[in-house]
XYZ file of C-alpha atoms in Angstrom:
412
model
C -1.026 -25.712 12.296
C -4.038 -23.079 12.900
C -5.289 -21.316 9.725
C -5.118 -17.103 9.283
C -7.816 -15.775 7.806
C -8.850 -12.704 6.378
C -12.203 -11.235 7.715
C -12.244 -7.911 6.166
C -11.449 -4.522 6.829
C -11.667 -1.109 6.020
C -9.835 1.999 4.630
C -10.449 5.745 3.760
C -10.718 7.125 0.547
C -7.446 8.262 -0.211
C -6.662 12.279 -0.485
C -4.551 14.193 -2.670
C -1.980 16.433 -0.970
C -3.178 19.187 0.698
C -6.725 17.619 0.600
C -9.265 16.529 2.091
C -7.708 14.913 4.958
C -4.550 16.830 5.581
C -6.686 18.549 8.334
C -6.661 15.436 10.073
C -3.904 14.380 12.989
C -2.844 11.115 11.699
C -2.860 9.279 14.625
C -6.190 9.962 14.779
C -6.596 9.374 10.740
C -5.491 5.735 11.656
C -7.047 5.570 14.902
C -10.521 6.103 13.068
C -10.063 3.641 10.439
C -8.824 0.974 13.087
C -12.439 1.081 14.504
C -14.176 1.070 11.405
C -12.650 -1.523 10.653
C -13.109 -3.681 13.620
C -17.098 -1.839 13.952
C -17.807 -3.055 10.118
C -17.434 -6.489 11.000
C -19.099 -6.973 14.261
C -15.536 -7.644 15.922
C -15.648 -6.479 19.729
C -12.143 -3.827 20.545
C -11.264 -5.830 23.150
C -11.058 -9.253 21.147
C -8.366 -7.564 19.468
C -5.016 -9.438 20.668
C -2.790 -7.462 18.768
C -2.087 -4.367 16.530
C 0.222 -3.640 13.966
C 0.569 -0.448 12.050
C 2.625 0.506 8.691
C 3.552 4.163 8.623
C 6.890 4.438 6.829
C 7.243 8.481 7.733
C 6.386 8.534 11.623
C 8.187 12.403 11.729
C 4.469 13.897 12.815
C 1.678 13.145 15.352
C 1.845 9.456 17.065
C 5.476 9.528 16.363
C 7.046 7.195 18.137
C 4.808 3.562 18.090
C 1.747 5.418 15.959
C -0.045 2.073 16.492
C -0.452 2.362 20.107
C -0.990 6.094 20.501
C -3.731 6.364 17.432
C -5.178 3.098 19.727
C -5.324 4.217 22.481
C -6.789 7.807 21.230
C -9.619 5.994 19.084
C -10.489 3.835 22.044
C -9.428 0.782 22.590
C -9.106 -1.323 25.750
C -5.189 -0.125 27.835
C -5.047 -4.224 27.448
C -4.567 -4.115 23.686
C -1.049 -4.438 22.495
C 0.407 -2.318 18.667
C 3.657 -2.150 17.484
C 4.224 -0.100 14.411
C 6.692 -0.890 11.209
C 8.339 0.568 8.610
C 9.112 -0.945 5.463
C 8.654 1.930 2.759
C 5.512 1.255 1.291
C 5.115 -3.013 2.172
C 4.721 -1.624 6.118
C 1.514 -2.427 6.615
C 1.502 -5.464 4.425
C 4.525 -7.130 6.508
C 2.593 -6.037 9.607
C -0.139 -8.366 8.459
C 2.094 -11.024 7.437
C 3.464 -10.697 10.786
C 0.274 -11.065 12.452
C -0.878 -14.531 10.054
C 2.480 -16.022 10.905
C 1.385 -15.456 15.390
C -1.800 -17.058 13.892
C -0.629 -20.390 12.335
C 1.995 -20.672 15.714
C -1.144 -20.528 17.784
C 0.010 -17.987 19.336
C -3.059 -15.169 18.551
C -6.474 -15.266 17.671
C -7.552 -12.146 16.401
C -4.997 -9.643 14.984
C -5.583 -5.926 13.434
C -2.902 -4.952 10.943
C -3.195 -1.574 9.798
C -1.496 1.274 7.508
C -1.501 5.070 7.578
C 0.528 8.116 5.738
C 0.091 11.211 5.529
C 2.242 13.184 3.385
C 0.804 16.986 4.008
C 1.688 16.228 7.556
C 4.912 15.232 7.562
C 6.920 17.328 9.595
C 10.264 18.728 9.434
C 13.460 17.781 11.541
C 16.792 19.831 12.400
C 19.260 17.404 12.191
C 22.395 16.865 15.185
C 25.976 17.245 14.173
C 28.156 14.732 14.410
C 28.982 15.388 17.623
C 25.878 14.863 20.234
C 25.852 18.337 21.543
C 27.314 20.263 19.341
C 25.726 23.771 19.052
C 27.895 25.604 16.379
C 28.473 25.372 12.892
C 25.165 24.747 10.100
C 22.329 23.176 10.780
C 20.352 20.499 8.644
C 16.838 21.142 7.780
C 15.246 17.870 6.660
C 12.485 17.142 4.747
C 11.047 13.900 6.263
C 8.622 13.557 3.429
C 11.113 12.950 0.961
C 14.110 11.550 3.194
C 11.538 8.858 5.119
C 12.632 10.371 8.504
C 15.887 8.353 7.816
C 18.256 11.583 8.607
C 21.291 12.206 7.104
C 22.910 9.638 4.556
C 25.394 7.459 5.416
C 28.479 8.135 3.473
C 28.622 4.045 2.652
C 25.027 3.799 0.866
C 25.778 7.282 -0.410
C 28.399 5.728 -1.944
C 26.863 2.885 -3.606
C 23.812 5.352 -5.066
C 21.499 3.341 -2.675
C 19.571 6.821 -1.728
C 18.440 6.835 -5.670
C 15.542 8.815 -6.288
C 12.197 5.969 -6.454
C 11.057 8.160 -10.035
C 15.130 7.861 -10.935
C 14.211 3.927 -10.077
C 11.706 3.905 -12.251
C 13.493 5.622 -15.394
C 15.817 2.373 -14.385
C 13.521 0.045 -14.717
C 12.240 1.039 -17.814
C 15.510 1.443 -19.638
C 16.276 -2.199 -18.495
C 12.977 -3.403 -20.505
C 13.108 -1.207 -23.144
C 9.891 0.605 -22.945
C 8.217 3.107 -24.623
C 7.229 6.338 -23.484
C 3.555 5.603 -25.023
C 2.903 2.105 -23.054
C 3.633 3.752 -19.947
C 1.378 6.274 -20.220
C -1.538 3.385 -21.768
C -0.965 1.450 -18.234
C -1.159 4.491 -16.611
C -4.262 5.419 -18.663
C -5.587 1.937 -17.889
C -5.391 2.473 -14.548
C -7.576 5.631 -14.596
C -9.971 3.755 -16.630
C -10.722 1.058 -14.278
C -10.062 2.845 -11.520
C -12.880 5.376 -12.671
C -15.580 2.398 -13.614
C -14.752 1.114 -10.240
C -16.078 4.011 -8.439
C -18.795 4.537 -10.597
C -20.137 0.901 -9.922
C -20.033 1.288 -6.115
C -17.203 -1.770 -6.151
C -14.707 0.968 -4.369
C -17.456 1.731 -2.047
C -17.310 -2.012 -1.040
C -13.492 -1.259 1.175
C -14.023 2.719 1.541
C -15.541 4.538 4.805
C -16.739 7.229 4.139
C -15.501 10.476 6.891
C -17.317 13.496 8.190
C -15.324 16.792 7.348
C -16.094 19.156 9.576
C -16.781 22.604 8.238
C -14.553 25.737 7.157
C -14.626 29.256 6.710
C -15.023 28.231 2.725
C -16.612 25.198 2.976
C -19.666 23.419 3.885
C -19.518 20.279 6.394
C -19.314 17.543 3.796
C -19.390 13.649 3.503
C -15.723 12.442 1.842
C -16.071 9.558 0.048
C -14.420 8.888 -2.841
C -10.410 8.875 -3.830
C -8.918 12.174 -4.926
C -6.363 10.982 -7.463
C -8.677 9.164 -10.434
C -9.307 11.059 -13.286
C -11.667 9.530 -15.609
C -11.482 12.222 -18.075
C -7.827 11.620 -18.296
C -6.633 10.551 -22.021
C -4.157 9.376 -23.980
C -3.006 13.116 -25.668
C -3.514 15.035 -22.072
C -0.851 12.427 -20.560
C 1.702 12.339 -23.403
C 1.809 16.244 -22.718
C 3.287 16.045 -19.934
C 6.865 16.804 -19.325
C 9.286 14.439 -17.805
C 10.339 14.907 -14.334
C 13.864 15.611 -13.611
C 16.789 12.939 -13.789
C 13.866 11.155 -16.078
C 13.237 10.775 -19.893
C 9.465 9.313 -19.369
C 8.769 9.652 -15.919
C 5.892 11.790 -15.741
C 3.126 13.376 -12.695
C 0.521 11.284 -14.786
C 2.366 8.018 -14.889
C 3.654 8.254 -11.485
C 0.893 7.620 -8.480
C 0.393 11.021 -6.390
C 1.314 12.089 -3.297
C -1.093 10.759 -0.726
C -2.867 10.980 2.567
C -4.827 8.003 3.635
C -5.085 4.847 5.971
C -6.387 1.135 5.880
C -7.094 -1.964 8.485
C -7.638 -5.386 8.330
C -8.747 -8.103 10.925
C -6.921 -11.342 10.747
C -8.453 -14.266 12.749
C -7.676 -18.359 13.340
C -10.564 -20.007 12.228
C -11.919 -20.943 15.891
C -11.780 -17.227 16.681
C -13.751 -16.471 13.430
C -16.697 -19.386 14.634
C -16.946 -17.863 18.111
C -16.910 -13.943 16.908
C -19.925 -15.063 14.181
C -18.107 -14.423 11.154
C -17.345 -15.956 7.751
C -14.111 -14.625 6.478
C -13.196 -13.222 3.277
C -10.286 -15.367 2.618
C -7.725 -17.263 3.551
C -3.883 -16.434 3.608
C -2.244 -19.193 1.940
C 1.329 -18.251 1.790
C 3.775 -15.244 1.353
C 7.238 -14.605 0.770
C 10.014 -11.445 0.101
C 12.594 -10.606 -2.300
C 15.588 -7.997 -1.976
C 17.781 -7.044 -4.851
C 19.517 -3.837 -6.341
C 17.674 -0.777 -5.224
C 18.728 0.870 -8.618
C 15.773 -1.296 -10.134
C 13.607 -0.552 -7.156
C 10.620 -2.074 -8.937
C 10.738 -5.188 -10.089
C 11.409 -7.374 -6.760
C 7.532 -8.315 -6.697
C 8.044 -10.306 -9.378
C 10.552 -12.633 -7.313
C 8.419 -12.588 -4.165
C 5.404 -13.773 -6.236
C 7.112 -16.463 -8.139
C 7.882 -17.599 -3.776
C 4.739 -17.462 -2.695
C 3.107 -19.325 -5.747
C 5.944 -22.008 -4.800
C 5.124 -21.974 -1.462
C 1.510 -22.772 -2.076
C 1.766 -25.513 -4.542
C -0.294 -22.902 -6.753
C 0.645 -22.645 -10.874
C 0.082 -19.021 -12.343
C -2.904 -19.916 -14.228
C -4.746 -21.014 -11.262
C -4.575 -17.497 -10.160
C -7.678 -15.527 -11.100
C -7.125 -12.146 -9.830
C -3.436 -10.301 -10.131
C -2.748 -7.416 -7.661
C 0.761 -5.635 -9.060
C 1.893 -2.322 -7.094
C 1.881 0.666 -9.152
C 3.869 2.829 -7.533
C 4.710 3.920 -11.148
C 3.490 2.745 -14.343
C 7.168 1.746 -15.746
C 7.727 0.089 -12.099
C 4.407 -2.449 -12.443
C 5.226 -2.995 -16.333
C 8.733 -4.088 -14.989
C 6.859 -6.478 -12.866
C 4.871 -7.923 -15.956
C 7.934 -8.375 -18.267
C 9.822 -10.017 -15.423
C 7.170 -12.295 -14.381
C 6.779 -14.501 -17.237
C 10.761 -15.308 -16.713
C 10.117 -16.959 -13.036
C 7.096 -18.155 -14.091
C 8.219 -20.274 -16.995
C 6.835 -17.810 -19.718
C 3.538 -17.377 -17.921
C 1.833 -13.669 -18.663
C -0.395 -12.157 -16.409
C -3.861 -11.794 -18.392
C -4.838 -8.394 -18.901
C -8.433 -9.266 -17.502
C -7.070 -10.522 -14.833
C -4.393 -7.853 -13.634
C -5.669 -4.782 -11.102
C -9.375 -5.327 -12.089
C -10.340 -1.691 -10.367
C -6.883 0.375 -11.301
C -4.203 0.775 -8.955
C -2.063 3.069 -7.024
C -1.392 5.321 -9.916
C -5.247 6.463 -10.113
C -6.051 5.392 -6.516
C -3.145 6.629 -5.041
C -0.544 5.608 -2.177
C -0.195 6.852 1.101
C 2.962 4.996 1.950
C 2.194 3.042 4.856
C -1.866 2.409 4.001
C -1.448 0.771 0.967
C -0.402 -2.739 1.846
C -3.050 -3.317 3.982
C -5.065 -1.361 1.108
C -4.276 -4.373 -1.230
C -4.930 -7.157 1.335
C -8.652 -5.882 1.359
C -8.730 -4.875 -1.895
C -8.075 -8.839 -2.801
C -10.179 -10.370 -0.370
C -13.136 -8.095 -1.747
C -12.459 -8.988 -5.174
C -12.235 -12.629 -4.987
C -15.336 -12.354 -3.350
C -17.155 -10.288 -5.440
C -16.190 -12.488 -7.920
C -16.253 -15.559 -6.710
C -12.780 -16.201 -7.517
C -10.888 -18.651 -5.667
C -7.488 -17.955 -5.572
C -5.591 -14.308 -5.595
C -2.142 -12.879 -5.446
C -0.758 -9.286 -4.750
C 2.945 -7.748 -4.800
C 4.234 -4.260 -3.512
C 7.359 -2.897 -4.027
C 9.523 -1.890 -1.650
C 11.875 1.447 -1.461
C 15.634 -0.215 -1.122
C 14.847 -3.056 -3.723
C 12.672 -5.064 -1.793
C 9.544 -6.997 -2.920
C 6.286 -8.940 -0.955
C 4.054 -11.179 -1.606
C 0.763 -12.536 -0.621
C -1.123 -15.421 -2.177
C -5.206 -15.615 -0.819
C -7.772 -18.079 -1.088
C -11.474 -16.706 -1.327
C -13.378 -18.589 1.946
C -16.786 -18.324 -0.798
C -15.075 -20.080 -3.578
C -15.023 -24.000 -1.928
């Protein structure tokens, strides 16, 4: 069985919404990190076999297969393949999971899996009747930002609360653990912190290009390179005056991670294509696995898939050296870390050890980037460290949980 590597990648810093990059199409968005990320390695467009692309809201430009069109538009050969795939926020993450799997078959080479969102240009969609031409009666305005582009509910899931609100998810998950309204806000404070320390060192600069932004009629051309979301100057009083969102008791806009625009690639390669394109990978993808359960605790399902894919690689939690939980909220990772130690026979995660530069909460989470976001994030890390193994988990909207367990190509 061939090997899939890891030989790096690329993403943008992320913008707030209504930002920095809300100006840009985001076919084009993706289309420009593709190439970076193929340009910062040396790797040739046209040894690209195959793309895939997360974008879990597609309801805007490159709708449709995004992955082809924003392709195609940044330049690549009519000869190379993308497919994009949706699922909620592990999109781009499955897509590369998809693309190590056609690896070990021998049946690709080189791979790009990608990721893009953009939330300030999600569009809006008048919805059909039930009837396929029906002209009269009202007419649904939907909001694909919040509905995913999924269209009206189905009066089944509707009826099993399926459609829950993610923060509502989150309240969930904490009132299942019992937490307090004062450790959510620390590990969302502690994601700030490191977040903050990780920009300041240049370590976030390692997996960020940097993108022109053309002039306006109030601002200067600039240079964007650094996430919109951190806020090192956030503290502990500042966060715990925050109100709770609605249908929420602790849920808060500082423990929650922000709305997002953004995208992220990574190249995947066997280990002969690696030799012939010149390139030492980053790491090596040693196994991976998924979870589903309840989407009421839309959370915790990470902490299944993890427990898998340490299984699957003959791996024991404390040979793991760098831990890379999804914060898609602050109450939604600490579920993670109180349910981990119960599949992994009482093992907890180190706090040195866990999210070493912050996570989505501070960085942020364009839906569809931030998979691949976390695959480079963890290659990068492990080698910057020279850390051997690594594992990262993202939660999935629906209940859903994925896993990926790495192997740093420095550290043998």
């Amino acid at each position: 069985m061939e090997e899939a590597f890891i030989l790096g990648g690329a993403r943008t810093p992320y913008g707030r919404y209504g930002g920095s990059l809300s100006h840009i199409r985001t076919d084009d968005l993706l289309g420009r990190i593709m190439v970076a990320a193929c340009e910062r390695l040396g790797v040739p467009l046209d040894r690209i076999e195959d793309i895939t692309a997360g974008c879990v809201n597609t309801a805007h430009e490159g709708m449709g297969d995004i992955g082809r069109w924003a392709a195609l538009a940044a330049g690549f050969p009519d000869s190379v393949p993308a497919v994009t795939i949706n699922r909620f926020c592990a999109s781009s993450l499955t897509g590369a999971i998809n693309l190590a799997h056609a690896i070990r078959a021998g049946e690709l080479g080189v791979g790009l899996a990608s990721g893009v969102e953009s939330m300030s240009r999600s569009g809006w969609a008048f919805m059909k009747g039930d009837s396929a031409f029906s002209p009269r009666g009202p007419i649904l305005l939907l909001d694909t930002m919040w509905a995913g582009a999924g269209g009206p509910p189905n009066p089944t899931l509707l009826a099993q609360n399926a459609y829950v609100e993610m923060i509502k998810t989150a309240q969930n998950v904490a009132d299942l653990y019992g937490m307090s309204r004062e450790e959510i806000d620390a590990f969302a404070l502690r994601s700030h912190q490191h977040a903050a320390a990780a920009k300041d060192s240049g370590r976030l600069a390692l997996e960020i290009q940097p993108l022109e932004i053309p002039a306006t009629r109030k601002e200067p051309a600039r240079v964007f390179e650094h996430d919109e979301g951190i806020r090192g100057d956030t503290t502990a009083e500042k966060l715990a005056h925050l109100p709770p969102q609605p249908n929420t008791t602790q849920m808060t806009a500082g423990n929650s991670s922000p709305l997002n625009d953004g995208a992220s690639a990574v190249v995947l390669a066997s280990e002969s294509a690696a030799q012939s394109l010149g390139i030492l990978p980053a790491a090596r993808v040693v196994a991976t696995a998924t979870h589903a359960l309840d989407p009421q605790y839309m959370g915790i399902a990470p902490a299944f898939a993890m427990a898998k894919a340490l299984q699957r690689a003959g791996l024991s939690p404390d040979e793991i050296d760098v831990w890379e939980v999804h914060e898609a909220f602050s109450a939604q990772a600490l579920g993670v870390l109180r349910e981990l130690p119960k599949q992994l026979d009482g093992f907890e995660v180190p706090d040195d050890r866990l999210n070493p530069n912050g996570g989505a909460v501070a960085i942020g989470h364009p839906f569809g980037a931030s998979g691949t976001r976390y695959v480079l994030t963890l290659a990068t890390e492990l080698r910057v460290q020279r850390a051997r193994y690594g594992i990262l988990g993202v939660c999935v909207g629906s209940g859903q949980g994925v896993a990926m367990v790495l192997e740093s190509v420095l550290s043998k």
